[in-house]
Structures are given as C-alpha cells and as structure tokens.
Coordinates of C-alpha atoms and ligand atoms in Angstrom, one line a residue:
M233 CA -24.2 22.4 -30.8
Y234 CA -22.7 20.7 -28.0
K235 CA -21.7 23.4 -25.3
A236 CA -20.0 21.0 -22.9
F237 CA -18.9 17.5 -21.7
L238 CA -20.0 15.5 -18.8
I239 CA -17.0 13.3 -17.8
K240 CA -17.8 9.9 -16.1
Y241 CA -15.4 8.1 -14.0
A242 CA -15.7 4.3 -12.9
E243 CA -12.8 3.2 -10.3
I244 CA -12.2 6.4 -8.7
G245 CA -16.0 6.7 -8.1
V246 CA -15.4 4.0 -5.1
K247 CA -12.6 5.4 -3.2
G248 CA -14.3 6.7 -0.1
K249 CA -13.3 9.7 1.5
N250 CA -10.3 10.3 -0.6
R251 CA -12.6 10.6 -3.4
Y252 CA -11.9 14.5 -3.7
L253 CA -8.5 13.8 -4.4
F254 CA -8.8 11.4 -7.3
E255 CA -11.3 14.2 -8.6
D256 CA -8.9 16.9 -8.2
A257 CA -6.1 14.8 -10.3
L258 CA -8.8 14.2 -12.9
A259 CA -9.5 17.9 -13.2
T260 CA -5.7 18.7 -13.2
Q261 CA -5.2 16.2 -15.9
I262 CA -8.2 17.2 -17.9
K263 CA -7.1 20.7 -17.7
Y264 CA -3.5 19.7 -19.1
A265 CA -4.7 17.7 -21.9
L266 CA -7.1 20.4 -23.2
K267 CA -4.1 23.1 -22.9
K268 CA -3.4 22.8 -26.8
C269 CA -7.0 22.7 -28.0
E270 CA -8.5 25.2 -29.8
G271 CA -11.1 27.1 -27.7
E272 CA -11.3 28.0 -24.0
F273 CA -12.5 25.5 -21.5
Q274 CA -13.7 25.4 -17.8
V275 CA -13.5 22.3 -15.8
R276 CA -16.1 22.3 -13.1
K277 CA -16.8 19.7 -10.2
T278 CA -20.3 19.5 -9.2
Q279 CA -22.3 17.1 -7.1
G280 CA -20.0 14.2 -7.9
R281 CA -19.6 15.1 -11.7
I282 CA -17.1 16.7 -13.6
Y283 CA -18.1 18.8 -16.4
V284 CA -15.8 20.9 -19.3
D285 CA -17.6 23.6 -20.4
A286 CA -16.5 25.4 -23.6
L287 CA -16.5 29.1 -23.0
S288 CA -15.8 29.7 -26.5
E289 CA -15.9 28.0 -30.2
F290 CA -13.8 25.1 -30.4
D291 CA -13.4 22.1 -32.3
F292 CA -15.3 19.3 -31.4
E293 CA -13.1 16.3 -32.6
E294 CA -10.2 17.6 -31.4
T295 CA -11.3 18.1 -27.8
V296 CA -12.6 14.8 -27.9
E297 CA -9.4 13.2 -28.9
H298 CA -7.8 14.9 -26.4
L299 CA -10.2 14.0 -23.6
K300 CA -9.6 10.5 -24.6
R301 CA -6.1 10.6 -23.2
V302 CA -7.1 11.3 -19.5
F303 CA -6.8 8.1 -17.3
G304 CA -9.7 8.0 -15.0
I305 CA -12.3 9.0 -17.6
S306 CA -14.6 5.7 -18.3
A307 CA -16.9 7.9 -20.7
I308 CA -17.1 11.3 -22.4
C309 CA -20.8 12.5 -22.8
P310 CA -21.4 15.9 -25.1
V311 CA -23.7 17.7 -23.6
V312 CA -26.3 20.2 -25.0
Y313 CA -27.6 22.9 -22.3
V314 CA -30.6 24.4 -22.8
E315 CA -32.5 27.4 -20.6
D316 CA -35.5 26.3 -18.7
E317 CA -38.5 28.1 -20.3
G318 CA -41.1 25.9 -19.5
F319 CA -41.7 22.2 -20.4
E320 CA -43.2 22.8 -23.9
K321 CA -40.1 24.5 -24.9
L322 CA -37.9 21.6 -23.2
C323 CA -40.0 18.9 -25.8
E324 CA -39.2 21.1 -28.4
D325 CA -35.6 21.3 -27.9
V326 CA -35.4 17.5 -26.9
I327 CA -37.2 17.0 -30.3
S328 CA -34.9 18.8 -32.4
F329 CA -31.6 17.4 -30.2
I330 CA -32.8 13.8 -31.3
D331 CA -33.3 15.1 -35.1
S332 CA -29.9 16.8 -35.1
V333 CA -28.2 13.8 -33.5
Y334 CA -30.2 10.8 -35.2
P335 CA -31.3 11.7 -38.6
D336 CA -32.2 7.7 -38.9
K337 CA -35.3 7.6 -36.6
N338 CA -35.6 3.8 -36.9
K339 CA -34.6 3.5 -33.2
T340 CA -36.0 2.6 -29.8
F341 CA -35.3 5.1 -27.0
K342 CA -35.7 5.7 -23.3
V343 CA -36.0 9.0 -21.3
Q344 CA -33.9 9.2 -18.4
A345 CA -34.6 12.0 -16.3
R346 CA -32.8 13.5 -13.2
R347 CA -34.3 16.4 -11.1
A348 CA -31.5 17.8 -9.4
R349 CA -33.2 21.0 -8.6
K350 CA -35.9 20.1 -6.8
N351 CA -38.3 22.9 -7.2
Y352 CA -39.0 21.8 -10.9
P353 CA -42.5 21.3 -11.2
K354 CA -42.5 18.0 -12.7
E355 CA -40.9 14.7 -10.8
S356 CA -38.5 12.5 -13.0
M357 CA -41.1 9.7 -13.8
Q358 CA -43.6 12.6 -14.8
I359 CA -40.9 14.0 -17.1
N360 CA -40.1 10.5 -18.6
M361 CA -43.5 9.8 -19.6
D362 CA -44.3 13.1 -20.9
L363 CA -41.3 13.7 -22.9
G364 CA -41.7 9.8 -24.3
E365 CA -44.7 10.8 -25.3
A366 CA -43.8 14.1 -27.0
I367 CA -41.1 12.0 -29.0
L368 CA -43.4 9.7 -30.1
N369 CA -45.9 11.9 -31.3
A370 CA -43.2 13.9 -33.2
Y371 CA -41.4 10.8 -34.6
P372 CA -43.8 7.9 -34.9
E373 CA -41.0 5.5 -36.3
M374 CA -39.6 5.6 -32.8
H375 CA -40.4 3.0 -30.3
V376 CA -39.9 2.9 -26.4
D377 CA -37.5 0.1 -25.0
V378 CA -36.9 0.7 -21.3
H379 CA -34.5 -2.2 -21.0
K380 CA -32.1 -2.3 -24.3
P381 CA -32.6 1.1 -25.8
D382 CA -30.6 2.1 -28.8
I383 CA -30.4 5.8 -27.4
M384 CA -30.5 6.8 -23.9
L385 CA -31.7 10.0 -23.7
N386 CA -30.7 11.7 -20.3
V387 CA -32.1 14.7 -19.3
E388 CA -31.1 16.7 -16.2
V389 CA -32.7 19.3 -14.8
R390 CA -30.3 22.0 -13.1
E391 CA -30.2 25.7 -13.2
K392 CA -30.3 24.9 -17.1
I393 CA -31.6 21.7 -18.3
Y394 CA -28.8 19.2 -19.8
I395 CA -29.3 17.1 -22.5
Y396 CA -26.9 14.1 -23.5
S397 CA -27.3 10.8 -25.2
E398 CA -24.0 10.2 -26.8
I399 CA -21.5 8.0 -24.6
I400 CA -17.9 7.9 -26.0
P401 CA -15.8 5.7 -24.4
G402 CA -12.7 6.8 -22.6
P403 CA -9.4 5.0 -21.7
G404 CA -10.2 4.0 -18.2
G405 CA -7.4 3.8 -15.5
M406 CA -6.9 6.0 -12.9
P407 CA -5.9 9.7 -13.0
V408 CA -2.2 10.2 -13.0
G409 CA -0.6 11.5 -9.8
T410 CA -3.2 9.7 -7.6
G411 CA -0.7 6.4 -7.3
G412 CA 2.8 8.0 -6.7
K413 CA 6.0 8.1 -8.8
A414 CA 8.5 5.5 -11.0
M415 CA 11.1 5.7 -13.1
L416 CA 10.8 4.6 -16.4
L417 CA 13.9 3.3 -18.2
L418 CA 13.2 4.5 -21.5
S419 CA 15.0 3.6 -24.5
G420 CA 14.3 4.3 -28.3
G421 CA 12.4 1.0 -28.8
I422 CA 8.8 -0.1 -29.0
D423 CA 8.7 -1.7 -25.6
S424 CA 9.5 0.9 -22.9
P425 CA 7.3 3.7 -24.1
V426 CA 4.3 1.4 -24.0
A427 CA 5.5 0.1 -20.5
G428 CA 5.5 3.9 -19.3
Y429 CA 2.1 4.5 -20.8
M430 CA 0.4 1.1 -18.9
I431 CA 1.9 2.2 -15.3
A432 CA 0.7 5.6 -15.9
K433 CA -2.8 4.2 -16.7
R434 CA -2.9 3.2 -13.3
G435 CA -2.2 6.4 -12.1
V436 CA 1.3 6.7 -11.4
K437 CA 3.5 9.7 -12.6
I438 CA 6.7 8.8 -14.9
D439 CA 10.0 10.1 -14.7
A440 CA 12.1 8.7 -17.1
V441 CA 15.8 7.8 -17.7
Y442 CA 17.6 7.2 -20.9
F443 CA 21.3 5.8 -21.1
N444 CA 22.8 7.6 -24.0
A445 CA 26.2 6.4 -25.6
P446 CA 27.8 9.4 -27.6
P447 CA 29.6 9.3 -29.9
Y448 CA 28.5 5.7 -30.6
T449 CA 24.9 7.0 -30.6
S450 CA 23.8 10.0 -32.4
E451 CA 22.0 13.0 -31.2
R452 CA 19.3 11.9 -33.7
A453 CA 18.8 8.8 -31.5
K454 CA 18.8 10.8 -28.3
Q455 CA 16.3 13.3 -29.9
K456 CA 13.9 10.1 -30.9
V457 CA 13.9 9.6 -27.1
I458 CA 13.0 13.0 -26.4
D459 CA 10.2 12.6 -28.7
L460 CA 9.0 9.2 -27.3
A461 CA 8.7 10.9 -24.0
K462 CA 7.2 13.7 -25.5
I463 CA 4.1 11.3 -27.0
V464 CA 4.0 9.5 -23.6
S465 CA 3.8 13.0 -21.8
R466 CA 0.3 13.3 -23.6
Y467 CA -1.0 10.7 -21.5
A468 CA 1.2 11.0 -18.2
G469 CA 1.7 14.5 -18.1
P470 CA 5.3 16.5 -18.1
V471 CA 7.9 13.9 -18.2
Y472 CA 11.4 14.4 -16.3
L473 CA 13.6 13.0 -18.6
H474 CA 17.2 12.2 -17.1
I475 CA 19.7 11.9 -19.6
I476 CA 22.7 9.9 -18.7
N477 CA 25.9 9.4 -20.5
F478 CA 26.8 5.8 -20.5
T479 CA 29.7 5.8 -22.8
D480 CA 32.8 5.2 -20.6
I481 CA 30.8 2.8 -18.3
Q482 CA 29.9 0.7 -21.4
L483 CA 33.4 0.9 -22.7
Y484 CA 34.8 -0.2 -19.4
I485 CA 32.7 -3.4 -19.0
Y486 CA 33.5 -3.8 -22.7
E487 CA 37.4 -3.9 -21.8
K488 CA 37.1 -5.9 -18.9
C489 CA 34.2 -8.2 -18.8
P490 CA 33.4 -11.3 -21.6
H491 CA 31.7 -10.4 -24.1
E492 CA 28.7 -12.7 -24.2
E493 CA 27.9 -11.1 -21.0
L494 CA 28.2 -7.8 -22.0
T495 CA 24.7 -6.9 -22.3
I496 CA 23.7 -8.5 -18.9
I497 CA 26.2 -6.5 -17.1
M498 CA 25.2 -3.4 -18.9
R499 CA 21.8 -4.0 -18.0
R500 CA 22.8 -4.2 -14.4
Y501 CA 24.3 -0.9 -14.1
M502 CA 21.7 0.8 -16.0
M503 CA 19.3 -0.6 -13.0
R504 CA 21.5 0.8 -10.6
I505 CA 21.8 3.8 -11.9
A506 CA 18.3 4.0 -12.4
E507 CA 17.4 3.2 -8.8
A508 CA 19.8 5.8 -7.4
I509 CA 18.1 8.4 -9.3
A510 CA 14.9 6.9 -8.7
E511 CA 15.6 7.3 -4.8
E512 CA 17.0 11.0 -5.2
T513 CA 13.8 12.0 -6.9
E514 CA 11.2 10.3 -4.5
C515 CA 10.1 7.4 -7.0
L516 CA 8.7 4.5 -5.6
G517 CA 10.0 1.5 -8.2
L518 CA 11.3 1.4 -11.9
V519 CA 9.6 0.3 -15.0
T520 CA 10.9 -1.6 -17.8
G521 CA 9.6 -2.5 -21.1
E522 CA 10.9 -6.0 -20.7
S523 CA 9.1 -9.3 -21.6
I524 CA 10.0 -13.0 -21.0
G525 CA 12.1 -14.4 -23.7
Q526 CA 11.8 -11.6 -25.9
V527 CA 15.4 -11.5 -26.4
A528 CA 18.5 -13.2 -24.6
S529 CA 18.8 -10.5 -22.0
Q530 CA 15.0 -11.3 -21.1
T531 CA 15.0 -14.9 -20.6
M532 CA 13.8 -15.9 -16.9
H533 CA 17.5 -16.4 -16.3
S534 CA 18.7 -12.9 -17.5
L535 CA 15.6 -11.0 -15.6
M536 CA 16.6 -12.7 -12.3
A537 CA 20.4 -11.4 -13.1
T538 CA 19.2 -8.0 -14.0
N539 CA 16.6 -7.8 -11.0
D540 CA 19.5 -9.1 -8.6
V541 CA 20.8 -5.5 -8.1
C542 CA 17.8 -3.8 -7.5
S543 CA 16.2 -3.4 -3.9
M544 CA 13.2 -1.3 -5.3
P545 CA 10.4 -3.1 -7.3
V546 CA 10.9 -3.2 -10.8
Y547 CA 7.3 -3.1 -12.4
R548 CA 7.1 -5.1 -15.9
P549 CA 3.7 -4.4 -17.3
L550 CA 4.5 -6.0 -20.6
I551 CA 6.1 -9.1 -19.0
A552 CA 3.5 -11.5 -20.4
F553 CA 2.9 -9.7 -23.5
D554 CA 3.2 -10.9 -27.0
K555 CA 5.4 -8.4 -29.3
Q556 CA 2.3 -8.3 -31.7
D557 CA 0.5 -7.0 -28.9
I558 CA 2.8 -4.6 -27.7
V559 CA 3.1 -3.3 -31.0
E560 CA -0.8 -2.9 -31.2
I561 CA -0.7 -0.8 -27.9
S562 CA 2.1 1.2 -29.4
E563 CA 0.2 2.5 -32.7
K564 CA -2.8 2.8 -30.9
I565 CA -0.7 5.6 -28.2
G566 CA 1.0 6.8 -31.3
T567 CA 4.7 5.6 -30.3
Y568 CA 5.2 3.3 -33.0
E569 CA 6.0 5.5 -35.8
T570 CA 9.0 7.0 -33.7
S571 CA 10.0 3.8 -32.3
I572 CA 10.6 2.2 -35.6
L573 CA 13.0 5.0 -36.9
P574 CA 16.2 3.2 -37.4
Y575 CA 18.7 5.0 -35.1
E576 CA 21.2 2.9 -33.3
D577 CA 21.1 2.3 -29.6
C578 CA 23.6 1.8 -27.0
C579 CA 22.5 -1.6 -26.8
T580 CA 23.1 -2.8 -30.2
I581 CA 26.6 -1.2 -30.6
F582 CA 27.9 -3.1 -27.9
V583 CA 26.2 -6.4 -28.5
A584 CA 27.7 -9.9 -28.4
K585 CA 27.4 -12.1 -31.6
H586 CA 26.3 -15.2 -29.1
P587 CA 25.2 -13.5 -25.8
V588 CA 24.5 -15.9 -22.7
T589 CA 20.8 -16.8 -22.4
K590 CA 21.4 -18.4 -19.1
P591 CA 23.6 -16.5 -17.4
S592 CA 24.5 -17.7 -14.0
L593 CA 24.5 -14.9 -11.2
K594 CA 27.9 -16.1 -9.6
V595 CA 29.5 -15.9 -12.8
I596 CA 28.4 -12.5 -13.6
R597 CA 29.0 -11.2 -9.8
R598 CA 32.7 -12.7 -10.1
H599 CA 33.2 -10.8 -13.6
E600 CA 31.9 -7.7 -12.2
G601 CA 34.7 -8.2 -9.8
N602 CA 36.7 -7.2 -13.0
L603 CA 35.7 -3.6 -12.9
T604 CA 36.5 -2.9 -9.2
E605 CA 39.1 -0.2 -10.1
K606 CA 37.4 2.4 -11.4
I607 CA 33.4 1.5 -11.6
D608 CA 32.6 3.6 -8.9
E609 CA 33.8 6.7 -9.8
L610 CA 32.6 6.1 -13.7
V611 CA 29.1 5.3 -11.9
K612 CA 29.1 8.9 -9.6
T613 CA 30.2 10.8 -12.6
A614 CA 27.3 9.5 -14.7
I615 CA 24.9 10.8 -12.1
E616 CA 26.7 13.6 -11.6
T617 CA 26.4 14.6 -15.4
D618 CA 22.9 13.8 -15.7
E619 CA 21.3 16.1 -17.9
L620 CA 17.6 17.0 -16.9
L621 CA 14.7 17.9 -19.6
I622 CA 11.2 18.3 -18.9
V623 CA 9.3 17.2 -21.5
S624 CA 5.7 17.9 -22.5
D625 CA 3.8 17.8 -25.4
N626 CA 1.3 20.2 -24.2
E627 CA 2.9 23.5 -23.6
Ligands
ATP901 P1 12.5 -1.3 -25.7 O1 12.0 -1.6 -27.2 O2 11.9 -1.0 -24.8 O3 13.9 -0.7 -26.0 P2 13.9 -4.3 -25.8 O4 13.1 -5.3 -26.9 O5 14.9 -3.3 -27.2 O6 13.2 -2.9 -25.4 P3 16.6 -4.4 -24.3 O7 17.1 -3.5 -25.3 O8 16.7 -5.8 -24.0 O9 14.8 -4.7 -24.8 O10 16.0 -3.5 -23.1 C1 14.8 -3.9 -21.8 C2 14.6 -2.9 -21.4 O11 15.6 -2.1 -20.7 C3 13.9 -1.8 -22.3 O12 12.2 -1.9 -22.4 C4 14.2 -0.4 -21.5 O13 13.2 -0.3 -20.2 C5 15.6 -0.7 -20.5 N1 16.4 0.0 -21.6 C6 17.3 -0.7 -22.7 N2 18.0 0.2 -23.3 C7 18.1 1.5 -22.6 C8 18.3 2.6 -22.7 N3 19.4 3.0 -23.6 N4 18.0 3.6 -21.7 C9 17.0 3.3 -20.9 N5 16.7 2.0 -20.9 C10 17.0 1.2 -21.8
MG902 MG1 16.0 -1.4 -26.7

C-alpha cells in the first residue's frame, strides 16, 4: 500500500543557512542505507522535506529497518499517494486508508491538512472539517480529538495528495559526514564498537585502527574486528580500517619494562600510533571505548597516563557508562554477538597478573626510557606496514 516515506529530521532543521549541507549529507546516508534493500528507491529533497520514493516493489519491513539506522532521522512516516481526482474521491481514499491501517476503529483522530499547492479549491481548514465529517460518517465509532488524538491523519495536497499517519521513530542524531572525522581505536571487545557508533551518531565519520599481534592473536581475531567494523559501517558508512602489526612493539615492551606496567605502556604506544595515523588522514580526534574504573587500565590514574601522550582530543563517549548499559547498546546495534566471540586479543596475552591501578606518570615515563634504543624504529615500521581495508556492509 505504501509508496514512499516522509523523512523527518529534528536537530538539523535548525542549522540556518548551512541547512542544505545537512540535508545533502542525510540524503547521501539514506541512499547508502538503502543500497542493499530489495527494490529501487529515489531520495528526493523538496520544500524542506526529504522523501524516499519507492520506484518498484519493495520490502516494507526491511526498508524501515535500514532507514532506522540513518542518523539525523527523527521519524519515518510511511506515505500513501493518491491522484487528485476531486474531493469526493479523496474522502473515499482517506476512508479506505484508515480501514487498512486501523482495523480497530475505536480511536480518536484529527485531520491535519496542508495545502502546499495553492490552487487546490479548498483551504486547509476546510479540508480538515470536510474530511473529518466524511470519516465520522463512515466510522461512527471514531471521535475527533484535536488535542491528543490517537491518529493524526496528515493530508498534504501537492501535485499528488499524500496521506500518512504512522510515525516510526528514527535514531536521532546528526547525519554522518557533517561533523568531521575521528579515528576510533577498535578492538574486538564490547566497548569500542559502541563508542564508534555513538560518535558517528553525532555526525562524525569514523576511521578505525586495530592493533594486531600475530602470531599471538589469530586470523580469526582479526576477522572479528573486521566484522565489527562492518556492523558499525551500517550506521557510520564505509569504515577505513587500519590494521597495525603491533607484535614487535609489544615484545619489546615486554622485554624492557616492568610487567605490571605493560598494559599502560602498551596503551600509550597504541595512542601514539593512532594519533600519527589520525594526523595523516585528517582526523580531528581519537575515540576509545574506555569507561572510568572498568579495568585497571581505565582508572583515573591510568587514563591520565594514557592521555599523556596525545595532543589531539581523545573522545570517550562511554566514560560514565556502566558495563550493563554498554552491553544494552551493543545488543541494540547488533555488535554484541560478535564482540563476545572468545578470540584472544593482543592485550589479554601480555597482561600482567597484578597490573598497576595507580600508575605514576613520572615512573611510567622513566621506564619508557628503557625503550629508547629501538622503539622509534619499531613504531615507524608499524606505521609503514599499516594494512588498510575499506569495510562496508552495504556494497
Ligand atoms: P573494548 O571492549 O573496547 O575492547 P576493553 O574493556 O577491553 O574495551 P581495554 O582493552 O582496556 O578495554 O581497551 C580500552 C580501549 O582501548 C578500547 O575500548 C579500545 O578503544 C582501545 N583498544 C584496546 N585494545 C585495542 C586494540 N587491540 N586495537 C585497537 N584499539 C584497542
Ligand atoms: Mg579490549
């Protein structure tokens, strides 16, 4: 029955003269999200609105599910188009629309007409009244409620007449691409994919870096991260995933530094390398899945020690989230099942029995001094042998 969707957007409506940039980004993301859907679609911008027209048969549920992934959409309204063949015919169309969408007529309603085509013979107020009357005649069980109707029946008179009443909530946020780009430190865990999702939700495009430690970590662990990036790409668009071979750096730190400081020093090198790649690729910040107190390397002291090596802003969208809240988001966005696959990651292998929870910056810096001989060369090699994958779930 439905032929189109009216896309409503909230925050981006208020962006003044840059509004078109936001609308263009939203249209681009909608096209990306629909690529893999059955059916052919056209995304159309008109008079401050975005419509998705179905040009062929399509799968309603699948299309809605994909549209729900597009940040910047506040609501998705499935629309029926009818030809303008006189008011009488419109009344019939609206009455049969109500019948198919609301089998139970025990409901209140309000008609909200909009005459976008000014040569239509009735004014909006008149359409409201006359249509309302026709509906009441057809379905005496229904009642009008102008304040809090169960059904808000929208009728927009354009070239054709659009009828819609259902409002499916979208994800909110801002269209990806309107907020610059950031480098996500993506591990195989639960947290970092969620962190990437949350930053992307604010309109930021996401590149990602994964620190791999073959042969201590397996090909499967790497594939898991690629799969996670793929799921994130459903929301964030194609992800440029940098895979850094971190083994030699890890072994060197293991050889030269106190084992209870391994994780912190390792994390500092991850941040340094991530920042170097971020600078090269015009990212404006780093993103991690850290949350205060979750593990020894995420106490306030540890975060300070990790942060110490970065000059770019480090965004930690999960900083004040409980694990359970993070798990809930990961279930909602579809990363959870992949995240909990039990493949080793590079941190778990070199982890100490009793890692420091209150590292002293001074001490950490001094111990990093043990690495002077080879570390610059190792970091340089790691960056030069960066393996870049472009990951997308939609093409
Ligand atoms: P996650 O669930 O995201 O792996 P975690 O609870 O396991 O987080 P840590 O292992 O301490 O926490 O890592 C903290 C953050 O550091 C991660 O959220 C991620 O952003 C980054 N990180 C950790 N390991 C890696 C890695 N191998 N490659 C890239 N980033 C990593
Ligand atoms: Mg981890």
